Amino acid sequence: MDEKLKIKISIADRVYPLTVDPAQEEGLRSASKKIDTMIKQFEENYAVRDKQDVLAMCALQFASQVEQKQIDNAIDGVETIERLNKINSVLDEYLNK
């Protein structure tokens, strides 16, 4: 039986407690670092008023990268939409606690 890990991920100076499979931990931590790096780039290069605007820009950037890769590889977009919906559900669950 796989044991779940309780980890804390920091994004935009906020900490999110997550319970994840051990195989997911590295990917989540890497994604968190990439988001924070992108946030800093947007804040340095654009006049941004609040973190929500920056996070929306990051979400758009990451989503567009995923979509473009799929277009470039001529892969059906249904799988990506399902994955984004799953990610969105997980984020909604933790943000609404």
mmCIF file of N, CA and C in Angstrom:
data_model
loop_
_atom_site.group_PDB
_atom_site.id
_atom_site.type_symbol
_atom_site.label_atom_id
_atom_site.label_comp_id
_atom_site.label_asym_id
_atom_site.label_seq_id
_atom_site.Cartn_x
_atom_site.Cartn_y
_atom_site.Cartn_z
ATOM 1 N N MET A 1 0.841 -1.176 0.000
ATOM 2 C CA MET A 1 0.000 0.000 0.000
ATOM 3 C C MET A 1 0.889 1.243 0.000
ATOM 4 N N ASP A 2 0.629 2.160 -0.919
ATOM 5 C CA ASP A 2 1.409 3.386 -0.991
ATOM 6 C C ASP A 2 0.986 4.349 0.112
ATOM 7 N N GLU A 3 1.963 4.859 0.805
ATOM 8 C CA GLU A 3 1.702 5.848 1.841
ATOM 9 C C GLU A 3 1.731 7.227 1.221
ATOM 10 N N LYS A 4 0.872 8.093 1.685
ATOM 11 C CA LYS A 4 0.827 9.467 1.211
ATOM 12 C C LYS A 4 1.800 10.309 2.038
ATOM 13 N N LEU A 5 2.342 11.334 1.393
ATOM 14 C CA LEU A 5 3.219 12.276 2.072
ATOM 15 C C LEU A 5 2.459 13.565 2.340
ATOM 16 N N LYS A 6 2.697 14.143 3.484
ATOM 17 C CA LYS A 6 2.156 15.465 3.784
ATOM 18 C C LYS A 6 3.293 16.454 3.569
ATOM 19 N N ILE A 7 3.110 17.335 2.589
ATOM 20 C CA ILE A 7 4.142 18.316 2.272
ATOM 21 C C ILE A 7 3.528 19.705 2.275
ATOM 22 N N LYS A 8 4.403 20.686 2.311
ATOM 23 C CA LYS A 8 3.970 22.076 2.214
ATOM 24 C C LYS A 8 4.652 22.693 1.008
ATOM 25 N N ILE A 9 3.854 23.276 0.139
ATOM 26 C CA ILE A 9 4.350 23.923 -1.073
ATOM 27 C C ILE A 9 4.113 25.420 -0.936
ATOM 28 N N SER A 10 5.126 26.196 -1.230
ATOM 29 C CA SER A 10 5.012 27.653 -1.162
ATOM 30 C C SER A 10 4.910 28.217 -2.568
ATOM 31 N N ILE A 11 3.865 29.013 -2.784
ATOM 32 C CA ILE A 11 3.662 29.707 -4.055
ATOM 33 C C ILE A 11 3.240 31.134 -3.734
ATOM 34 N N ALA A 12 3.964 32.082 -4.287
ATOM 35 C CA ALA A 12 3.641 33.504 -4.104
ATOM 36 C C ALA A 12 3.522 33.873 -2.628
ATOM 37 N N ASP A 13 4.475 33.425 -1.843
ATOM 38 C CA ASP A 13 4.547 33.736 -0.411
ATOM 39 C C ASP A 13 3.382 33.179 0.399
ATOM 40 N N ARG A 14 2.714 32.167 -0.130
ATOM 41 C CA ARG A 14 1.660 31.485 0.624
ATOM 42 C C ARG A 14 2.004 30.001 0.654
ATOM 43 N N VAL A 15 1.713 29.379 1.773
ATOM 44 C CA VAL A 15 2.035 27.963 1.957
ATOM 45 C C VAL A 15 0.756 27.137 1.805
ATOM 46 N N TYR A 16 0.884 26.073 1.017
ATOM 47 C CA TYR A 16 -0.243 25.184 0.762
ATOM 48 C C TYR A 16 0.119 23.776 1.235
ATOM 49 N N PRO A 17 -0.592 23.267 2.251
ATOM 50 C CA PRO A 17 -0.336 21.898 2.693
ATOM 51 C C PRO A 17 -1.009 20.929 1.721
ATOM 52 N N LEU A 18 -0.269 19.927 1.311
ATOM 53 C CA LEU A 18 -0.785 18.940 0.369
ATOM 54 C C LEU A 18 -0.503 17.538 0.875
ATOM 55 N N THR A 19 -1.359 16.610 0.524
ATOM 56 C CA THR A 19 -1.131 15.194 0.770
ATOM 57 C C THR A 19 -1.000 14.546 -0.602
ATOM 58 N N VAL A 20 0.179 13.994 -0.879
ATOM 59 C CA VAL A 20 0.483 13.528 -2.234
ATOM 60 C C VAL A 20 1.127 12.149 -2.211
ATOM 61 N N ASP A 21 1.120 11.505 -3.367
ATOM 62 C CA ASP A 21 1.888 10.274 -3.535
ATOM 63 C C ASP A 21 3.367 10.655 -3.559
ATOM 64 N N PRO A 22 4.228 9.815 -3.017
ATOM 65 C CA PRO A 22 5.666 10.112 -3.026
ATOM 66 C C PRO A 22 6.205 10.420 -4.425
ATOM 67 N N ALA A 23 5.656 9.778 -5.441
ATOM 68 C CA ALA A 23 6.120 10.001 -6.811
ATOM 69 C C ALA A 23 5.794 11.402 -7.321
ATOM 70 N N GLN A 24 4.849 12.079 -6.687
ATOM 71 C CA GLN A 24 4.451 13.421 -7.119
ATOM 72 C C GLN A 24 5.270 14.530 -6.473
ATOM 73 N N GLU A 25 5.925 14.235 -5.377
ATOM 74 C CA GLU A 25 6.581 15.283 -4.592
ATOM 75 C C GLU A 25 7.589 16.097 -5.402
ATOM 76 N N GLU A 26 8.480 15.441 -6.084
ATOM 77 C CA GLU A 26 9.520 16.151 -6.823
ATOM 78 C C GLU A 26 8.915 17.076 -7.887
ATOM 79 N N GLY A 27 7.932 16.580 -8.604
ATOM 80 C CA GLY A 27 7.290 17.379 -9.638
ATOM 81 C C GLY A 27 6.584 18.597 -9.069
ATOM 82 N N LEU A 28 5.914 18.426 -7.938
ATOM 83 C CA LEU A 28 5.224 19.557 -7.308
ATOM 84 C C LEU A 28 6.210 20.603 -6.804
ATOM 85 N N ARG A 29 7.291 20.152 -6.209
ATOM 86 C CA ARG A 29 8.291 21.109 -5.715
ATOM 87 C C ARG A 29 8.960 21.854 -6.877
ATOM 88 N N SER A 30 9.235 21.151 -7.948
ATOM 89 C CA SER A 30 9.821 21.779 -9.128
ATOM 90 C C SER A 30 8.856 22.795 -9.742
ATOM 91 N N ALA A 31 7.591 22.423 -9.839
ATOM 92 C CA ALA A 31 6.584 23.341 -10.392
ATOM 93 C C ALA A 31 6.458 24.588 -9.528
ATOM 94 N N SER A 32 6.492 24.407 -8.221
ATOM 95 C CA SER A 32 6.405 25.539 -7.303
ATOM 96 C C SER A 32 7.555 26.514 -7.517
ATOM 97 N N LYS A 33 8.761 25.980 -7.686
ATOM 98 C CA LYS A 33 9.929 26.835 -7.923
ATOM 99 C C LYS A 33 9.809 27.570 -9.253
ATOM 100 N N LYS A 34 9.326 26.879 -10.275
ATOM 101 C CA LYS A 34 9.159 27.517 -11.582
ATOM 102 C C LYS A 34 8.117 28.635 -11.523
ATOM 103 N N ILE A 35 7.039 28.407 -10.798
ATOM 104 C CA ILE A 35 6.005 29.436 -10.649
ATOM 105 C C ILE A 35 6.590 30.655 -9.952
ATOM 106 N N ASP A 36 7.315 30.439 -8.853
ATOM 107 C CA ASP A 36 7.897 31.570 -8.130
ATOM 108 C C ASP A 36 8.909 32.329 -8.983
ATOM 109 N N THR A 37 9.688 31.615 -9.795
ATOM 110 C CA THR A 37 10.632 32.282 -10.695
ATOM 111 C C THR A 37 9.884 33.128 -11.718
ATOM 112 N N MET A 38 8.815 32.591 -12.263
ATOM 113 C CA MET A 38 8.031 33.322 -13.247
ATOM 114 C C MET A 38 7.355 34.545 -12.615
ATOM 115 N N ILE A 39 6.888 34.399 -11.383
ATOM 116 C CA ILE A 39 6.278 35.519 -10.667
ATOM 117 C C ILE A 39 7.284 36.664 -10.565
ATOM 118 N N LYS A 40 8.508 36.348 -10.167
ATOM 119 C CA LYS A 40 9.542 37.379 -10.037
ATOM 120 C C LYS A 40 9.820 38.059 -11.373
ATOM 121 N N GLN A 41 9.846 37.275 -12.450
ATOM 122 C CA GLN A 41 10.083 37.856 -13.772
ATOM 123 C C GLN A 41 8.963 38.802 -14.166
ATOM 124 N N PHE A 42 7.715 38.404 -13.947
ATOM 125 C CA PHE A 42 6.588 39.276 -14.278
ATOM 126 C C PHE A 42 6.614 40.547 -13.435
ATOM 127 N N GLU A 43 6.919 40.404 -12.142
ATOM 128 C CA GLU A 43 6.949 41.577 -11.263
ATOM 129 C C GLU A 43 8.062 42.549 -11.656
ATOM 130 N N GLU A 44 9.188 42.012 -12.108
ATOM 131 C CA GLU A 44 10.308 42.864 -12.503
ATOM 132 C C GLU A 44 10.075 43.548 -13.853
ATOM 133 N N ASN A 45 9.373 42.869 -14.762
ATOM 134 C CA ASN A 45 9.246 43.363 -16.128
ATOM 135 C C ASN A 45 7.943 44.100 -16.436
ATOM 136 N N TYR A 46 6.945 43.971 -15.588
ATOM 137 C CA TYR A 46 5.640 44.584 -15.854
ATOM 138 C C TYR A 46 5.133 45.290 -14.612
ATOM 139 N N ALA A 47 4.317 46.310 -14.839
ATOM 140 C CA ALA A 47 3.694 47.022 -13.721
ATOM 141 C C ALA A 47 2.472 46.210 -13.275
ATOM 142 N N VAL A 48 2.670 45.389 -12.261
ATOM 143 C CA VAL A 48 1.612 44.513 -11.790
ATOM 144 C C VAL A 48 1.170 44.990 -10.418
ATOM 145 N N ARG A 49 -0.138 45.077 -10.233
ATOM 146 C CA ARG A 49 -0.656 45.619 -8.981
ATOM 147 C C ARG A 49 -0.743 44.599 -7.848
ATOM 148 N N ASP A 50 -1.148 43.392 -8.157
ATOM 149 C CA ASP A 50 -1.268 42.415 -7.063
ATOM 150 C C ASP A 50 -0.898 41.007 -7.517
ATOM 151 N N LYS A 51 -0.755 40.146 -6.529
ATOM 152 C CA LYS A 51 -0.309 38.775 -6.798
ATOM 153 C C LYS A 51 -1.302 38.005 -7.670
ATOM 154 N N GLN A 52 -2.590 38.291 -7.533
ATOM 155 C CA GLN A 52 -3.568 37.559 -8.339
ATOM 156 C C GLN A 52 -3.344 37.812 -9.829
ATOM 157 N N ASP A 53 -3.021 39.043 -10.190
ATOM 158 C CA ASP A 53 -2.726 39.338 -11.590
ATOM 159 C C ASP A 53 -1.495 38.569 -12.061
ATOM 160 N N VAL A 54 -0.477 38.528 -11.219
ATOM 161 C CA VAL A 54 0.746 37.810 -11.572
ATOM 162 C C VAL A 54 0.474 36.315 -11.692
ATOM 163 N N LEU A 55 -0.303 35.767 -10.763
ATOM 164 C CA LEU A 55 -0.627 34.346 -10.815
ATOM 165 C C LEU A 55 -1.461 34.014 -12.052
ATOM 166 N N ALA A 56 -2.358 34.907 -12.439
ATOM 167 C CA ALA A 56 -3.140 34.688 -13.661
ATOM 168 C C ALA A 56 -2.218 34.677 -14.877
ATOM 169 N N MET A 57 -1.251 35.569 -14.900
ATOM 170 C CA MET A 57 -0.288 35.602 -16.005
ATOM 171 C C MET A 57 0.540 34.315 -16.029
ATOM 172 N N CYS A 58 0.954 33.835 -14.866
ATOM 173 C CA CYS A 58 1.704 32.574 -14.789
ATOM 174 C C CYS A 58 0.856 31.413 -15.287
ATOM 175 N N ALA A 59 -0.383 31.356 -14.834
ATOM 176 C CA ALA A 59 -1.274 30.281 -15.275
ATOM 177 C C ALA A 59 -1.437 30.309 -16.788
ATOM 178 N N LEU A 60 -1.630 31.500 -17.332
ATOM 179 C CA LEU A 60 -1.765 31.636 -18.777
ATOM 180 C C LEU A 60 -0.490 31.189 -19.490
ATOM 181 N N GLN A 61 0.659 31.584 -18.966
ATOM 182 C CA GLN A 61 1.936 31.223 -19.572
ATOM 183 C C GLN A 61 2.129 29.704 -19.586
ATOM 184 N N PHE A 62 1.917 29.074 -18.441
ATOM 185 C CA PHE A 62 2.091 27.619 -18.365
ATOM 186 C C PHE A 62 1.072 26.888 -19.241
ATOM 187 N N ALA A 63 -0.170 27.322 -19.190
ATOM 188 C CA ALA A 63 -1.204 26.666 -19.996
ATOM 189 C C ALA A 63 -0.920 26.828 -21.482
ATOM 190 N N SER A 64 -0.458 28.005 -21.875
ATOM 191 C CA SER A 64 -0.172 28.216 -23.295
ATOM 192 C C SER A 64 1.024 27.379 -23.751
ATOM 193 N N GLN A 65 2.012 27.185 -22.877
ATOM 194 C CA GLN A 65 3.149 26.335 -23.216
ATOM 195 C C GLN A 65 2.701 24.890 -23.438
ATOM 196 N N VAL A 66 1.846 24.418 -22.569
ATOM 197 C CA VAL A 66 1.331 23.059 -22.707
ATOM 198 C C VAL A 66 0.541 22.928 -24.002
ATOM 199 N N GLU A 67 -0.331 23.879 -24.244
ATOM 200 C CA GLU A 67 -1.158 23.840 -25.450
ATOM 201 C C GLU A 67 -0.304 23.906 -26.710
ATOM 202 N N GLN A 68 0.687 24.788 -26.711
ATOM 203 C CA GLN A 68 1.522 24.927 -27.903
ATOM 204 C C GLN A 68 2.302 23.654 -28.194
ATOM 205 N N LYS A 69 2.797 23.006 -27.146
ATOM 206 C CA LYS A 69 3.503 21.738 -27.348
ATOM 207 C C LYS A 69 2.592 20.706 -27.977
ATOM 208 N N GLN A 70 1.364 20.674 -27.543
ATOM 209 C CA GLN A 70 0.432 19.706 -28.102
ATOM 210 C C GLN A 70 0.085 20.045 -29.548
ATOM 211 N N ILE A 71 -0.057 21.310 -29.836
ATOM 212 C CA ILE A 71 -0.320 21.705 -31.219
ATOM 213 C C ILE A 71 0.870 21.337 -32.089
ATOM 214 N N ASP A 72 2.069 21.650 -31.605
ATOM 215 C CA ASP A 72 3.283 21.350 -32.361
ATOM 216 C C ASP A 72 3.440 19.852 -32.615
ATOM 217 N N ASN A 73 3.033 19.038 -31.683
ATOM 218 C CA ASN A 73 3.154 17.593 -31.823
ATOM 219 C C ASN A 73 1.911 16.947 -32.416
ATOM 220 N N ALA A 74 0.935 17.765 -32.783
ATOM 221 C CA ALA A 74 -0.320 17.280 -33.366
ATOM 222 C C ALA A 74 -0.998 16.237 -32.485
ATOM 223 N N ILE A 75 -1.020 16.523 -31.177
ATOM 224 C CA ILE A 75 -1.665 15.626 -30.223
ATOM 225 C C ILE A 75 -3.050 16.172 -29.925
ATOM 226 N N ASP A 76 -3.989 15.296 -29.759
ATOM 227 C CA ASP A 76 -5.353 15.687 -29.429
ATOM 228 C C ASP A 76 -5.372 16.459 -28.101
ATOM 229 N N GLY A 77 -6.052 17.604 -28.073
ATOM 230 C CA GLY A 77 -6.092 18.472 -26.895
ATOM 231 C C GLY A 77 -6.989 17.981 -25.781
ATOM 232 N N VAL A 78 -7.745 16.928 -25.985
ATOM 233 C CA VAL A 78 -8.655 16.436 -24.951
ATOM 234 C C VAL A 78 -7.893 16.007 -23.702
ATOM 235 N N GLU A 79 -6.778 15.323 -23.874
ATOM 236 C CA GLU A 79 -5.985 14.851 -22.731
ATOM 237 C C GLU A 79 -5.481 16.033 -21.897
ATOM 238 N N THR A 80 -5.026 17.089 -22.558
ATOM 239 C CA THR A 80 -4.532 18.266 -21.830
ATOM 240 C C THR A 80 -5.645 18.936 -21.049
ATOM 241 N N ILE A 81 -6.792 19.068 -21.661
ATOM 242 C CA ILE A 81 -7.922 19.700 -20.978
ATOM 243 C C ILE A 81 -8.299 18.892 -19.739
ATOM 244 N N GLU A 82 -8.295 17.573 -19.853
ATOM 245 C CA GLU A 82 -8.599 16.730 -18.695
ATOM 246 C C GLU A 82 -7.570 16.937 -17.592
ATOM 247 N N ARG A 83 -6.296 17.002 -17.963
ATOM 248 C CA ARG A 83 -5.246 17.218 -16.960
ATOM 249 C C ARG A 83 -5.383 18.587 -16.307
ATOM 250 N N LEU A 84 -5.639 19.619 -17.099
ATOM 251 C CA LEU A 84 -5.810 20.958 -16.535
ATOM 252 C C LEU A 84 -7.026 21.019 -15.615
ATOM 253 N N ASN A 85 -8.102 20.333 -15.983
ATOM 254 C CA ASN A 85 -9.283 20.294 -15.124
ATOM 255 C C ASN A 85 -8.976 19.586 -13.801
ATOM 256 N N LYS A 86 -8.164 18.507 -13.850
ATOM 257 C CA LYS A 86 -7.780 17.822 -12.621
ATOM 258 C C LYS A 86 -6.936 18.727 -11.734
ATOM 259 N N ILE A 87 -5.973 19.427 -12.353
ATOM 260 C CA ILE A 87 -5.126 20.356 -11.598
ATOM 261 C C ILE A 87 -5.983 21.461 -10.999
ATOM 262 N N ASN A 88 -6.895 21.980 -11.787
ATOM 263 C CA ASN A 88 -7.785 23.040 -11.317
ATOM 264 C C ASN A 88 -8.627 22.559 -10.142
ATOM 265 N N SER A 89 -9.117 21.328 -10.204
ATOM 266 C CA SER A 89 -9.910 20.773 -9.107
ATOM 267 C C SER A 89 -9.089 20.659 -7.832
ATOM 268 N N VAL A 90 -7.855 20.189 -7.951
ATOM 269 C CA VAL A 90 -6.982 20.063 -6.789
ATOM 270 C C VAL A 90 -6.693 21.434 -6.186
ATOM 271 N N LEU A 91 -6.391 22.404 -7.048
ATOM 272 C CA LEU A 91 -6.123 23.751 -6.544
ATOM 273 C C LEU A 91 -7.353 24.359 -5.897
ATOM 274 N N ASP A 92 -8.513 24.190 -6.512
ATOM 275 C CA ASP A 92 -9.768 24.701 -5.916
ATOM 276 C C ASP A 92 -10.001 24.101 -4.557
ATOM 277 N N GLU A 93 -9.778 22.792 -4.423
ATOM 278 C CA GLU A 93 -9.982 22.109 -3.159
ATOM 279 C C GLU A 93 -9.112 22.710 -2.054
ATOM 280 N N TYR A 94 -7.848 22.961 -2.355
ATOM 281 C CA TYR A 94 -6.941 23.478 -1.336
ATOM 282 C C TYR A 94 -7.106 24.965 -1.101
ATOM 283 N N LEU A 95 -7.492 25.710 -2.109
ATOM 284 C CA LEU A 95 -7.671 27.149 -1.938
ATOM 285 C C LEU A 95 -8.959 27.476 -1.201
ATOM 286 N N ASN A 96 -9.921 26.589 -1.252
ATOM 287 C CA ASN A 96 -11.214 26.831 -0.606
ATOM 288 C C ASN A 96 -11.290 26.277 0.808
ATOM 289 N N LYS A 97 -10.178 25.787 1.327
ATOM 290 C CA LYS A 97 -10.158 25.278 2.714
ATOM 291 C C LYS A 97 -10.009 26.415 3.671
#
